mmCIF file of C-alpha atoms and ligand atoms in Angstrom:
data_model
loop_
_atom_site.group_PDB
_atom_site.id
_atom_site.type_symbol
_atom_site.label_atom_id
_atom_site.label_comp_id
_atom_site.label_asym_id
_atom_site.label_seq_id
_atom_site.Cartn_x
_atom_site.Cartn_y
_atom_site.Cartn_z
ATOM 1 C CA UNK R 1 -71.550 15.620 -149.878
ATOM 2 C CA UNK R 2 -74.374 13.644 -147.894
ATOM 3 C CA UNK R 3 -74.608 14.097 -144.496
ATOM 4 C CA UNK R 4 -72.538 11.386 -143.066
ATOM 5 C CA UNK R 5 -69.298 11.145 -140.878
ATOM 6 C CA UNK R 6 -66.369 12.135 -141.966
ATOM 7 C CA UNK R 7 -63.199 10.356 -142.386
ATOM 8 C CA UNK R 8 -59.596 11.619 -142.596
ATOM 9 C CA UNK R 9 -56.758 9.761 -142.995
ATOM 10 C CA UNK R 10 -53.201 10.078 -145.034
ATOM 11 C CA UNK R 11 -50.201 8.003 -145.435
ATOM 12 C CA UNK R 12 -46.774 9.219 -146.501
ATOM 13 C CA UNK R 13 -45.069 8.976 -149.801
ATOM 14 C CA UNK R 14 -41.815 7.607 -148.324
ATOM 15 C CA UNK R 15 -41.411 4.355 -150.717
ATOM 16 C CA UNK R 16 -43.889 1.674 -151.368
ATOM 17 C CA UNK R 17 -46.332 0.813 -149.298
ATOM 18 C CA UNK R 18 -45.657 -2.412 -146.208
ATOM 19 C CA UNK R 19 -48.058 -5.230 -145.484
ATOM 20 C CA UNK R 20 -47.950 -2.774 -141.893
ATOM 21 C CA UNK R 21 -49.204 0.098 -143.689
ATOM 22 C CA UNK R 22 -51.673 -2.012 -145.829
ATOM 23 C CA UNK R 23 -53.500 -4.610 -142.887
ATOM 24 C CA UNK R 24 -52.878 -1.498 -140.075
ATOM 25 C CA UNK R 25 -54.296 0.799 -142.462
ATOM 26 C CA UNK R 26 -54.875 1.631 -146.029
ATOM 27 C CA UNK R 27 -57.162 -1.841 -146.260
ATOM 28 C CA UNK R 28 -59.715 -0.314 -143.949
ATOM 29 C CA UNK R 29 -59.902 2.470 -146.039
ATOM 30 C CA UNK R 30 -61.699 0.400 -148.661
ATOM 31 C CA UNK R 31 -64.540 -0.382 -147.108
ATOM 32 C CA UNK R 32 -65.296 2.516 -144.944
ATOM 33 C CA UNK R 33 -66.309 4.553 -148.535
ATOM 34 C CA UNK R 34 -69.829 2.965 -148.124
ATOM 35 C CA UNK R 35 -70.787 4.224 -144.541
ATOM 36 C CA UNK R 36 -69.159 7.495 -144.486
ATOM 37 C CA UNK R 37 -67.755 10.929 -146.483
ATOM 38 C CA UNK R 38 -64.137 9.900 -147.189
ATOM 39 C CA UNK R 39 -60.782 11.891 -147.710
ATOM 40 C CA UNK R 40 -57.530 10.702 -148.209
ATOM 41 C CA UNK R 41 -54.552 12.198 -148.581
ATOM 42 C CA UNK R 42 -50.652 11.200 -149.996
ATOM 43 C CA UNK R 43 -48.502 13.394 -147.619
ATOM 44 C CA UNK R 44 -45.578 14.610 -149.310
ATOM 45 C CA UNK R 45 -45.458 17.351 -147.379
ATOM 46 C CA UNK R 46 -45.028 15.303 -144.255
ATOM 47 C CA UNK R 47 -42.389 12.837 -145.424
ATOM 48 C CA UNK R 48 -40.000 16.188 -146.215
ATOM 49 C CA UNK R 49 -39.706 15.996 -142.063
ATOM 50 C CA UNK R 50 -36.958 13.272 -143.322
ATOM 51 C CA UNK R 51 -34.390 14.043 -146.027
ATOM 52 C CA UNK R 52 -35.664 12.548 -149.352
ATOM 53 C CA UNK R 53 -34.156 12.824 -152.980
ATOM 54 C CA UNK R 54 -36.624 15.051 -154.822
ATOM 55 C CA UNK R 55 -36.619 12.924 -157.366
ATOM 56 C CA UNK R 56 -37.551 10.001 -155.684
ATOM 57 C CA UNK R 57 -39.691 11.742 -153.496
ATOM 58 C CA UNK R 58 -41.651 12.749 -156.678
ATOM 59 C CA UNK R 59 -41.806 9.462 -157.892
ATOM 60 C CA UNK R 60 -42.953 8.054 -154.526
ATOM 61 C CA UNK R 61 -45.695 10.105 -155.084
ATOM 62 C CA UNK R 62 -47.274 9.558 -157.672
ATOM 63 C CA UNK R 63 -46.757 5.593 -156.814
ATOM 64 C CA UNK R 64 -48.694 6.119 -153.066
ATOM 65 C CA UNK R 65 -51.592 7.848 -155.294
ATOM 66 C CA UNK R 66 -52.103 5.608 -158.216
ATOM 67 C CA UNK R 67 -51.626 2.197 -155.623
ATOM 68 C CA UNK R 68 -53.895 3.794 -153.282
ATOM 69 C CA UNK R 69 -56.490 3.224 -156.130
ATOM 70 C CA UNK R 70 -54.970 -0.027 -156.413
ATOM 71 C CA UNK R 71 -56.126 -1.167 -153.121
ATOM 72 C CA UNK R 72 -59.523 0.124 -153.855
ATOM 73 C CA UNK R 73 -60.062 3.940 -152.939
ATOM 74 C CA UNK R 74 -62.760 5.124 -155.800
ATOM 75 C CA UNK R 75 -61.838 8.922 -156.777
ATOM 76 C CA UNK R 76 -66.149 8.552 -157.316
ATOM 77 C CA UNK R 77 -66.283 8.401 -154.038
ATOM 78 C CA UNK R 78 -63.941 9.473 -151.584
ATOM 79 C CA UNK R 79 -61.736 12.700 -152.140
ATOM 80 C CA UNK R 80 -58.214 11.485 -153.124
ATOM 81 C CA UNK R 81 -55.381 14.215 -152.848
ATOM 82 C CA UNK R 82 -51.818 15.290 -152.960
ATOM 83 C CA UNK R 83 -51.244 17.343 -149.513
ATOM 84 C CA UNK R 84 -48.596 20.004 -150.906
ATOM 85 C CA UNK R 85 -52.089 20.603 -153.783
ATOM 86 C CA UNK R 86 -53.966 22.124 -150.992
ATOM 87 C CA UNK R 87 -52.081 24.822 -149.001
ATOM 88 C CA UNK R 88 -54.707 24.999 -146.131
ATOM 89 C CA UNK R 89 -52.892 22.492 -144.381
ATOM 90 C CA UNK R 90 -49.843 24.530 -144.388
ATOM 91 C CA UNK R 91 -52.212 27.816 -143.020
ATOM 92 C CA UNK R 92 -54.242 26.015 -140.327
ATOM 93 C CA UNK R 93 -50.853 24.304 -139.367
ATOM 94 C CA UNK R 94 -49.342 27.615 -138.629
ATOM 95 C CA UNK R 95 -52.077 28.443 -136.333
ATOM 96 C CA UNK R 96 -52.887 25.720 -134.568
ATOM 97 C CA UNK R 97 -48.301 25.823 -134.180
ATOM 98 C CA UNK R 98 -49.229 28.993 -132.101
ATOM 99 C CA UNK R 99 -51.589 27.165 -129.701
ATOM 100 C CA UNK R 100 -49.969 23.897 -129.072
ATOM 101 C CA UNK R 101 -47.259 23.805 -126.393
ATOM 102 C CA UNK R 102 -43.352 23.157 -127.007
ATOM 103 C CA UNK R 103 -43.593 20.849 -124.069
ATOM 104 C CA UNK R 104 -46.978 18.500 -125.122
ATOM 105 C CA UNK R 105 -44.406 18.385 -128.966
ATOM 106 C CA UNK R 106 -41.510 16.715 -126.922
ATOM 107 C CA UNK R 107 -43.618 13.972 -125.510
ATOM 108 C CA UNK R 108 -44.415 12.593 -129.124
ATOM 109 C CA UNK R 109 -42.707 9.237 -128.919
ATOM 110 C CA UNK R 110 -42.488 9.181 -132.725
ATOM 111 C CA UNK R 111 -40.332 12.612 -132.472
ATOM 112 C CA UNK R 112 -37.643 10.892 -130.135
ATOM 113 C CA UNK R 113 -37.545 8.064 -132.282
ATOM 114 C CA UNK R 114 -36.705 9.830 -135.447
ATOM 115 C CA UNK R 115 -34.706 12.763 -133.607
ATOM 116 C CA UNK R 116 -31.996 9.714 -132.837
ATOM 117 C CA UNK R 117 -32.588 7.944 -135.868
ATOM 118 C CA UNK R 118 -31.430 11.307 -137.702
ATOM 119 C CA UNK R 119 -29.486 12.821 -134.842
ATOM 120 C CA UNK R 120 -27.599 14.620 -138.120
ATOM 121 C CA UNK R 121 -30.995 16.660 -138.900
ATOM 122 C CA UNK R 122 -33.351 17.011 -136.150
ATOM 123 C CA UNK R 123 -35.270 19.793 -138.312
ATOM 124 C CA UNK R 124 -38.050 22.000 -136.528
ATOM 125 C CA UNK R 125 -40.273 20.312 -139.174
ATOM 126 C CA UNK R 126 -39.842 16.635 -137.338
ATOM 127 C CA UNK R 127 -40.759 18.630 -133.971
ATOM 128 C CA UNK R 128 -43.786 20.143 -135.518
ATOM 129 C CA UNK R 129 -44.848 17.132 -137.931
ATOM 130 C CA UNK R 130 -47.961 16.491 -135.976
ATOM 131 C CA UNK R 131 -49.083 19.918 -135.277
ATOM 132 C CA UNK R 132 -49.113 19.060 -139.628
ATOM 133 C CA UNK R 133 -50.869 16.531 -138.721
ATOM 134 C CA UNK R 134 -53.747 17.940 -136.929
ATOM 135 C CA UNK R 135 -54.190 20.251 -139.681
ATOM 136 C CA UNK R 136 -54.759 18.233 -141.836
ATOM 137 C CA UNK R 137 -57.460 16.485 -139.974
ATOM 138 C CA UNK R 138 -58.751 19.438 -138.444
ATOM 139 C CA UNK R 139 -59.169 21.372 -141.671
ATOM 140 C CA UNK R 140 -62.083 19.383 -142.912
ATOM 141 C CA UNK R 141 -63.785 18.728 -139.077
ATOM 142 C CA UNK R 142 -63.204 14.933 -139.448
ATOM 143 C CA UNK R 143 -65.356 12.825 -136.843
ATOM 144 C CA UNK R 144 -63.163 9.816 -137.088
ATOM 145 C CA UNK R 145 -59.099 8.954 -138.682
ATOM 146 C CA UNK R 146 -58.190 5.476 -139.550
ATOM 147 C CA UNK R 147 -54.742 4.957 -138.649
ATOM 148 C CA UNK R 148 -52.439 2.125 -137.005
ATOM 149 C CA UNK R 149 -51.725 2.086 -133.659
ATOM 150 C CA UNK R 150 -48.615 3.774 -133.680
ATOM 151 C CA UNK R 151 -50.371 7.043 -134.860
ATOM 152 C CA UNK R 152 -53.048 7.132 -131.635
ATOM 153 C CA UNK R 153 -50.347 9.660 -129.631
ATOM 154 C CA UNK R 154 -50.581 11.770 -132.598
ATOM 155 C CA UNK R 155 -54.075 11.761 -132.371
ATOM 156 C CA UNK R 156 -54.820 12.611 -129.125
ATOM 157 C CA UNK R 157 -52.907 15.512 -129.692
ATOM 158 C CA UNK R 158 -54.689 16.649 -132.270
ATOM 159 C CA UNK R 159 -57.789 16.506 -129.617
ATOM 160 C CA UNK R 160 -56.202 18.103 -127.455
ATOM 161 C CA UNK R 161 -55.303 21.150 -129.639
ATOM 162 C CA UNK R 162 -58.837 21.084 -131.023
ATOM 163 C CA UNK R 163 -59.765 21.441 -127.569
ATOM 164 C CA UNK R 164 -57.665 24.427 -126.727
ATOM 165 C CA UNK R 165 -58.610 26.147 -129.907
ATOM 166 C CA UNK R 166 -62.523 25.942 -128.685
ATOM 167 C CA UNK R 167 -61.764 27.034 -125.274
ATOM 168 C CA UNK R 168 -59.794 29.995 -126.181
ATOM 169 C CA UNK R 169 -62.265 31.087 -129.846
ATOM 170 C CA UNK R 170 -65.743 29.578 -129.027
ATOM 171 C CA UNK R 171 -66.542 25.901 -130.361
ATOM 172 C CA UNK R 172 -65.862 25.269 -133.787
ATOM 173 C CA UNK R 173 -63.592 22.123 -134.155
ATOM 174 C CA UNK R 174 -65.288 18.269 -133.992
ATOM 175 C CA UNK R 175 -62.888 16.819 -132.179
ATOM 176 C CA UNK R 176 -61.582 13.836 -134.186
ATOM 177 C CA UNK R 177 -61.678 10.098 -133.100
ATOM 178 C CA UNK R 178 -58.879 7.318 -133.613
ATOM 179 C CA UNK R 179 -60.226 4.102 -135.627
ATOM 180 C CA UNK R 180 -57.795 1.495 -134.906
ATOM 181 C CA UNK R 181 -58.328 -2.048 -136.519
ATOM 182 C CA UNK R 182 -58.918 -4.552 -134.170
ATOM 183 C CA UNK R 183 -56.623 -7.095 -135.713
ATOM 184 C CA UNK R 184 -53.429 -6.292 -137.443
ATOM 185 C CA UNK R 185 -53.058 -2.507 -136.000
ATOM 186 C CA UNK R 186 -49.325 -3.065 -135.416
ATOM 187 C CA UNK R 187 -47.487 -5.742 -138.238
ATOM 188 C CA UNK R 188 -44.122 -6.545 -136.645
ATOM 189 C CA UNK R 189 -40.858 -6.730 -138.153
ATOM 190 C CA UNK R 190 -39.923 -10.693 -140.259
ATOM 191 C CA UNK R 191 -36.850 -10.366 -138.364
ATOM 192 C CA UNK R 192 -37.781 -8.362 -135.373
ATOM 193 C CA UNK R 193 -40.616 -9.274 -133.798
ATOM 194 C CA UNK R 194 -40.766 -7.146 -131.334
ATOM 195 C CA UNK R 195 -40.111 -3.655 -133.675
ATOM 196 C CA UNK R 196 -42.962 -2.649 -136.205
ATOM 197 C CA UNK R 197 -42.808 -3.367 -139.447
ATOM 198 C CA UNK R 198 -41.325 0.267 -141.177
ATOM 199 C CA UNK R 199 -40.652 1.601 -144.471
ATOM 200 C CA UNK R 200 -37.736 2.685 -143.337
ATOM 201 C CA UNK R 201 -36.041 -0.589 -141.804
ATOM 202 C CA UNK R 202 -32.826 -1.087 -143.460
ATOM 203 C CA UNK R 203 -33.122 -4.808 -143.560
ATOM 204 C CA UNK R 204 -35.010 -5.856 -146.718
ATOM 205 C CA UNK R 205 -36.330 -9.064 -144.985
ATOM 206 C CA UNK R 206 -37.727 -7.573 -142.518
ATOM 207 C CA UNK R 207 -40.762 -5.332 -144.613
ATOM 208 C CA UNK R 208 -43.135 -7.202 -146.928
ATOM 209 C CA UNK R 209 -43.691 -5.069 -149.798
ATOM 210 C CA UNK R 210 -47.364 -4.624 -151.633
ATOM 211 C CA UNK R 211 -45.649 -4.529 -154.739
ATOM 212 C CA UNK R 212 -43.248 -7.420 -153.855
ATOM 213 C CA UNK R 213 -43.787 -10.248 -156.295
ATOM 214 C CA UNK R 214 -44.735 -13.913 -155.164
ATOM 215 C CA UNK R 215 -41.289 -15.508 -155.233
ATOM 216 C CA UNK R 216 -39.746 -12.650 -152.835
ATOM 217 C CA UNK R 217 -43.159 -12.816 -150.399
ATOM 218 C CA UNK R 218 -42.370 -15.999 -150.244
ATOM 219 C CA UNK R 219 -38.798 -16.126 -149.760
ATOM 220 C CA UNK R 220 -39.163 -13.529 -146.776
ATOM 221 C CA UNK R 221 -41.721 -15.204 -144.716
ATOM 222 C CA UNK R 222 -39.715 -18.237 -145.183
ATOM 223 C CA UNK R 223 -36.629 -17.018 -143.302
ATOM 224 C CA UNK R 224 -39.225 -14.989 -140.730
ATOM 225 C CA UNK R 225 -37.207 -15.218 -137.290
ATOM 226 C CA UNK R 226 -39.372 -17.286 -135.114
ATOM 227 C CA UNK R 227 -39.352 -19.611 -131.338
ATOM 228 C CA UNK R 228 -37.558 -22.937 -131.439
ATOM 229 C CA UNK R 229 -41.226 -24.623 -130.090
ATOM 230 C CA UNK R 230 -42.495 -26.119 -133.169
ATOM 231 C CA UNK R 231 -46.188 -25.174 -132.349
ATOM 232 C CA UNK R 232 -48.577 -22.853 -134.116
ATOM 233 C CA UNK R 233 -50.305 -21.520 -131.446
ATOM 234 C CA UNK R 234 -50.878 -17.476 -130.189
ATOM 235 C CA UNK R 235 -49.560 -16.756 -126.925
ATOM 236 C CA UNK R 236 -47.560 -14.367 -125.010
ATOM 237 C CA UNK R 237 -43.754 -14.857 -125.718
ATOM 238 C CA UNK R 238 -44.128 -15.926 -128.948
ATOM 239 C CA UNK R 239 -43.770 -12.852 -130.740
ATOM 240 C CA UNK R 240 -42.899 -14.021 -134.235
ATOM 241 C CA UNK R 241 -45.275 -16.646 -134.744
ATOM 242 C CA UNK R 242 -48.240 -14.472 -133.231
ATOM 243 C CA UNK R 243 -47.628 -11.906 -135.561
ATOM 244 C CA UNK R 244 -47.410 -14.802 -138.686
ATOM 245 C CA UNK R 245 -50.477 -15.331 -137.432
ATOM 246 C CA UNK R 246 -52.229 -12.036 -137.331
ATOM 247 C CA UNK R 247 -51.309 -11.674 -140.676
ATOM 248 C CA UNK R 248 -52.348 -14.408 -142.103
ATOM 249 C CA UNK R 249 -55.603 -14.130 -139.743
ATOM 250 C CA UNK R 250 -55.872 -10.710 -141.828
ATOM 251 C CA UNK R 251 -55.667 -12.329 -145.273
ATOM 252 C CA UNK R 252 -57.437 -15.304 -144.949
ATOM 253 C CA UNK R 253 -60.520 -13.887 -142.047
ATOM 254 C CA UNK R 254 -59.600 -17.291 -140.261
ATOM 255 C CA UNK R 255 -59.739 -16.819 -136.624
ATOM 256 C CA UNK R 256 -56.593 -17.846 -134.295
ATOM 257 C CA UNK R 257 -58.692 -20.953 -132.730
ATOM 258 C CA UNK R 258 -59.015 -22.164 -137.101
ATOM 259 C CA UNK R 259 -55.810 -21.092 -137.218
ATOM 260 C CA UNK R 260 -54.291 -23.098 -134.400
ATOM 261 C CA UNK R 261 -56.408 -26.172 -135.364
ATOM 262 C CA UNK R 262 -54.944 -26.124 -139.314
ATOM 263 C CA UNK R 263 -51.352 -26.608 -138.326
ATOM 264 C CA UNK R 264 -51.782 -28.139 -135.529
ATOM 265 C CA UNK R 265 -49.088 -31.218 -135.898
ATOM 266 C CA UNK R 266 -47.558 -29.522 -138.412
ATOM 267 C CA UNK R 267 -43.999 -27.687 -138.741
ATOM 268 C CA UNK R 268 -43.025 -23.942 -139.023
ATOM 269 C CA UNK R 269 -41.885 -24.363 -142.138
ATOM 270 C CA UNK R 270 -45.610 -25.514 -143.779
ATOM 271 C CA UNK R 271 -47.219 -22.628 -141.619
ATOM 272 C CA UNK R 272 -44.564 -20.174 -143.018
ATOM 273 C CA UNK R 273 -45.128 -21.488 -146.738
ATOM 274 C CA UNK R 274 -49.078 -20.890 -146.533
ATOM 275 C CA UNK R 275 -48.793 -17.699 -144.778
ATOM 276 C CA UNK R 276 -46.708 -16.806 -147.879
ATOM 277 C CA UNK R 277 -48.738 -17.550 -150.362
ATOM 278 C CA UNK R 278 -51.801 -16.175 -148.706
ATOM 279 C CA UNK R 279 -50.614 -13.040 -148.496
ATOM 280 C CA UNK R 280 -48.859 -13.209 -152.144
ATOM 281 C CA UNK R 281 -52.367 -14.305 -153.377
ATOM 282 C CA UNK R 282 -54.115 -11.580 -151.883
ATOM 283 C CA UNK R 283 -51.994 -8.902 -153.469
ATOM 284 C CA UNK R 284 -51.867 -9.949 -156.586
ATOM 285 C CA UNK R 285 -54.493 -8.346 -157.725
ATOM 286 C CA UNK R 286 -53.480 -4.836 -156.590
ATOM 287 C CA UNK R 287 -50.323 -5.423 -158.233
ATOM 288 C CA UNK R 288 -51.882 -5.875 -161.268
ATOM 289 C CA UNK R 289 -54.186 -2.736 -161.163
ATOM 290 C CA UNK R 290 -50.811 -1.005 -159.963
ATOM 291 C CA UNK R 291 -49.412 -1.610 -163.277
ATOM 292 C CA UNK R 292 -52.470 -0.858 -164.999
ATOM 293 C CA UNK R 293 -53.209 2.610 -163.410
ATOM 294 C CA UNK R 294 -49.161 3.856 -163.867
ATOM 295 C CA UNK R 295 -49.204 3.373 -166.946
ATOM 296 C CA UNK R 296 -51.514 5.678 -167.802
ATOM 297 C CA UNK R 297 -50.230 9.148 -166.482
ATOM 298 C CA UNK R 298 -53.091 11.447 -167.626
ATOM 299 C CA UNK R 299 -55.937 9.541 -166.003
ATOM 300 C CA UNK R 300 -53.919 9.753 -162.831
ATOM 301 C CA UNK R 301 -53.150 13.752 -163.059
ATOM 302 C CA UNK R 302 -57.114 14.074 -164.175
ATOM 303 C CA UNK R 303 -57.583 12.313 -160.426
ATOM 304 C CA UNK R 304 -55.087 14.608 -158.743
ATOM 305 C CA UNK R 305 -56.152 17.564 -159.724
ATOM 306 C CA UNK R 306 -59.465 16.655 -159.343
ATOM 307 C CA UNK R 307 -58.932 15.306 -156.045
ATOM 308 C CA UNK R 308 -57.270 18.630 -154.823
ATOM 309 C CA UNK R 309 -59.785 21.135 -156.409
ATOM 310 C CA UNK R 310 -62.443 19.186 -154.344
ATOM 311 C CA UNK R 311 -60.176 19.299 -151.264
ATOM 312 C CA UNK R 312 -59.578 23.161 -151.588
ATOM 313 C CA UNK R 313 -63.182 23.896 -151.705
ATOM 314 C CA UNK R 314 -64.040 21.648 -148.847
ATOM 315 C CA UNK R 315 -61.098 23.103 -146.894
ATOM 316 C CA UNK R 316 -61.320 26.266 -147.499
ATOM 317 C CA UNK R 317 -64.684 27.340 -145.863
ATOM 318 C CA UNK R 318 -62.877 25.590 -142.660
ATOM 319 C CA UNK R 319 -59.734 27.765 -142.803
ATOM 320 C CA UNK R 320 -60.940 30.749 -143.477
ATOM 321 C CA UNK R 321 -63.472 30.578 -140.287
ATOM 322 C CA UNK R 322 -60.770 30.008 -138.372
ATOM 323 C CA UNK R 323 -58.991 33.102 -139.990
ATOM 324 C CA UNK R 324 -61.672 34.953 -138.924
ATOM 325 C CA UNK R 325 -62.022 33.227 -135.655
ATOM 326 C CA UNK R 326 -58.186 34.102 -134.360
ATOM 327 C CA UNK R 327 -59.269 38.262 -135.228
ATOM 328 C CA UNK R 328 -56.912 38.058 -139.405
ATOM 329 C CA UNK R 329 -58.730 40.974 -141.695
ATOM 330 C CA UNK R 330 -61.000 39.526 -144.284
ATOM 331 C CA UNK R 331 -59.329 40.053 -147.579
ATOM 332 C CA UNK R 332 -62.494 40.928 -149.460
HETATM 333 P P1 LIG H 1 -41.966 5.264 -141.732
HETATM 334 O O1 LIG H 1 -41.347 3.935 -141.465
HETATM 335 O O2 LIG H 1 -41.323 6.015 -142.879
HETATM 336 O O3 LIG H 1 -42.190 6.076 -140.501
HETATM 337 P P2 LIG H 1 -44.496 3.990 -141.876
HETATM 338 O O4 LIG H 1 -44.256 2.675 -142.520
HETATM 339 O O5 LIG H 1 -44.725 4.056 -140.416
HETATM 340 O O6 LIG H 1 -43.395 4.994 -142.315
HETATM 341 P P3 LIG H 1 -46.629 5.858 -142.531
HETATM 342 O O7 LIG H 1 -46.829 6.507 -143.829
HETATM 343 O O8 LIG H 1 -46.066 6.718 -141.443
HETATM 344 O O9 LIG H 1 -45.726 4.585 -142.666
HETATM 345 O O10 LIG H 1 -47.991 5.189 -142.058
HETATM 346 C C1 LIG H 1 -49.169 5.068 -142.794
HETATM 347 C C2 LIG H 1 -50.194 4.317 -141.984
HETATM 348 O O11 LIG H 1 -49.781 2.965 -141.783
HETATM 349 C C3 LIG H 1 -50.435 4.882 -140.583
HETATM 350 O O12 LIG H 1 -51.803 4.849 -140.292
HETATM 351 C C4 LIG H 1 -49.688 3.946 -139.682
HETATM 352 O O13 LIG H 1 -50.265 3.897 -138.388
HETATM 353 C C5 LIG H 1 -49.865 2.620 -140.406
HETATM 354 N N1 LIG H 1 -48.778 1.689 -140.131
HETATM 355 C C6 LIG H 1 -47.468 1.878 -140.409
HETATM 356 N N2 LIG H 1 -46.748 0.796 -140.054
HETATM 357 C C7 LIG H 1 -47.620 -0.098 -139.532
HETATM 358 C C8 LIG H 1 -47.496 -1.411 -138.974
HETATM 359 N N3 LIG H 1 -46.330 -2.015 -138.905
HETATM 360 N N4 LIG H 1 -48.602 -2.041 -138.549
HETATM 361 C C9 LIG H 1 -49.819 -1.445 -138.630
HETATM 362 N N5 LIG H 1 -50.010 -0.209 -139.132
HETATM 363 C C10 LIG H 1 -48.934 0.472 -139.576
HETATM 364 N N1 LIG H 2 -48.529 10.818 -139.376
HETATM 365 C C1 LIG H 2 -49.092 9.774 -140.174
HETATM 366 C C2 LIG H 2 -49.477 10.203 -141.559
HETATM 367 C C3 LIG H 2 -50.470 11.294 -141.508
HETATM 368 C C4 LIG H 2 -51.835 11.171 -141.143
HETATM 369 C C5 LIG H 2 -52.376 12.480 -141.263
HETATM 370 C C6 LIG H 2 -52.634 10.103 -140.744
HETATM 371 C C7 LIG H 2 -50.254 12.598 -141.797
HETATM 372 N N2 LIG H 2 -51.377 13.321 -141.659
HETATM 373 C C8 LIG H 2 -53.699 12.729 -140.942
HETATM 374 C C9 LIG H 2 -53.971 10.371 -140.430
HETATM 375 C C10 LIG H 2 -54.483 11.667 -140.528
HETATM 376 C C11 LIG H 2 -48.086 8.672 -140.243
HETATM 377 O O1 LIG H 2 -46.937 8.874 -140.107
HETATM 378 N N3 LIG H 2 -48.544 7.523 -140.495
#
């Protein structure tokens, strides 16, 4: 690999992907493989934290991989992986476990969040998720990790345990940088405006799907909860309608101030429609290479495998300095 940054970042295999995950995240991805050494990663291994049906979770899978070449990451370029391929981030996870602190763990907001949200199975694995996390990052010495805003907690963490690590063994970690979009790094909720827009909301209005067809984009932006002013304008308060607004801003690159100016005078409902198709536009075409890419299974495990072999090597030198590092025998 050229001497360039490096970027790390992964997204979980927990059902298809959200217009959250795609303008917060995964559509920044694209264009960072010109400037800098990519690596990204479907983390199967993470989304376990949660229960999931094996089957589906396999399935899930191999869907995040093949549409995260649908949205344009080039297995030419970039390093594109499966996480449970490349058992380093299992080993570096158990080590940087041993120097992170049960206390900094409880403060994760996305741990309390999930612990009540499956109060039934509050597994050690949700605790330790972004202990995961950091190794992941961590095991390749990535400079900077594109990731919504929700994830920035997580990543100061990971800093932080980088930072303990060199303290206590001598510097050897880069200590790894959020890259949060400017606009779009938190999609609300269609019917919640004030709750991020998750995989895992129960209320199929709520999430626009990448892989939702034209007719259903439609339908859901349509019945988007709103204000009962009438104007298309951003400004505090009007949750719903600013958010309509930062994604269309997102599909279309119009500014707010074109924005405001192209409805002005007219109603919600003409505002909602061409938000709509926008966005249903501007998928399209990953839909399209979605369908093209499934359907052909041994291309995709050629990329996989591929993907991890490259991962191993690159992670491997990484781990095993660290194995040395902590005082472990050399095996050879
Ligand atoms: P879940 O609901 O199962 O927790 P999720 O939708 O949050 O999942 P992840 O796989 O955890 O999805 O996230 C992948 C990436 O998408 C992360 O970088 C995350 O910050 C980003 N992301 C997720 N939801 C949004 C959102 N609503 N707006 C912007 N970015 C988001
Ligand atoms: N925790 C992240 C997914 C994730 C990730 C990573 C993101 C796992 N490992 C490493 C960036 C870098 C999430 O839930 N979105």
């Amino acid at each position: 690999m050229e001497d360039k940054k490096l970027i790390f970042s992964g997204i979980q295999p927990t059902g298809t992907f959200t217009l959250g995950n795609y303008i917060g995240a995964v559509r920044n991805w694209k264009p960072l493989q010109d400037e800098y050494n990519c690596i990204y990663c479907v983390v199967d291994m993470h989304a376990i934290t949660v229960r999931q049906d094996p089957i589906k979770l396999r399935q899930n899978t191999l869907n995040s991989y093949a549409l995260l070449m649908a949205c344009g990451i080039d297995v030419e370029k970039s390093i594109l992986f499966i996480q449970s391929h490349v058992k380093t981030h299992a080993e570096l996870s158990w080590i940087l476990g041993c120097n992170t602190q049960f206390g900094e763990l409880s403060r994760m907001t996305q741990f309390k969040d999930k612990s009540q949200r499956h109060a039934d199975d509050v597994n050690s694995g949700l605790f330790t998720y972004p202990v995961l996390m950091a190794a992941d990052i961590l095991a390749y010495n990535a400079d900077l990790v594109p990731v919504g805003v929700d994830q920035k907690q997580h990543l100061e963490l990971a800093r932080n345990i980088a930072q303990r690590f060199n303290q206590r063994y001598g510097d050897f970690f880069t200590l790894p940088e959020p890259y949060i979009a400017e606009i779009g790094a938190k999609v609300m909720s269609l019917q919640d405006p004030t709750k991020k827009m998750s995989k895992s909301d129960d209320n199929p209005n709520a999430v626009i799907l990448i892989l939702d067809d034209k007719d259903t984009i439609i339908r859901k932006f349509k019945r988007a909860v709103t204000d009962s002013e009438a104007e298309v304008c951003y400004r505090d308060g009007k949750d719903g309608i600013n958010n309509l607004m930062t994604i269309y801003s997102s599909v279309t690159g119009k500014n707010f101030a074109e924005i405001e100016s192209e409805f002005s005078g007219k109603g919600y409902g003409d505002f909602k429609l061409a938000v709509g198709e926008a966005v249903a536009d501007h998928l399209e075409p990953i839909r399209t290479e979605f369908a093209r890419l499934s359907a052909d299974k041994a291309y995709l495990k050629k990329c996989y495998t591929e993907g991890a072999e490259k991962a191993i090597r690159y992670s491997q030198r990484i781990v095993s300095k660290v194995y040395r590092k902590v005082g472990f025998v050399d095996k050879t």
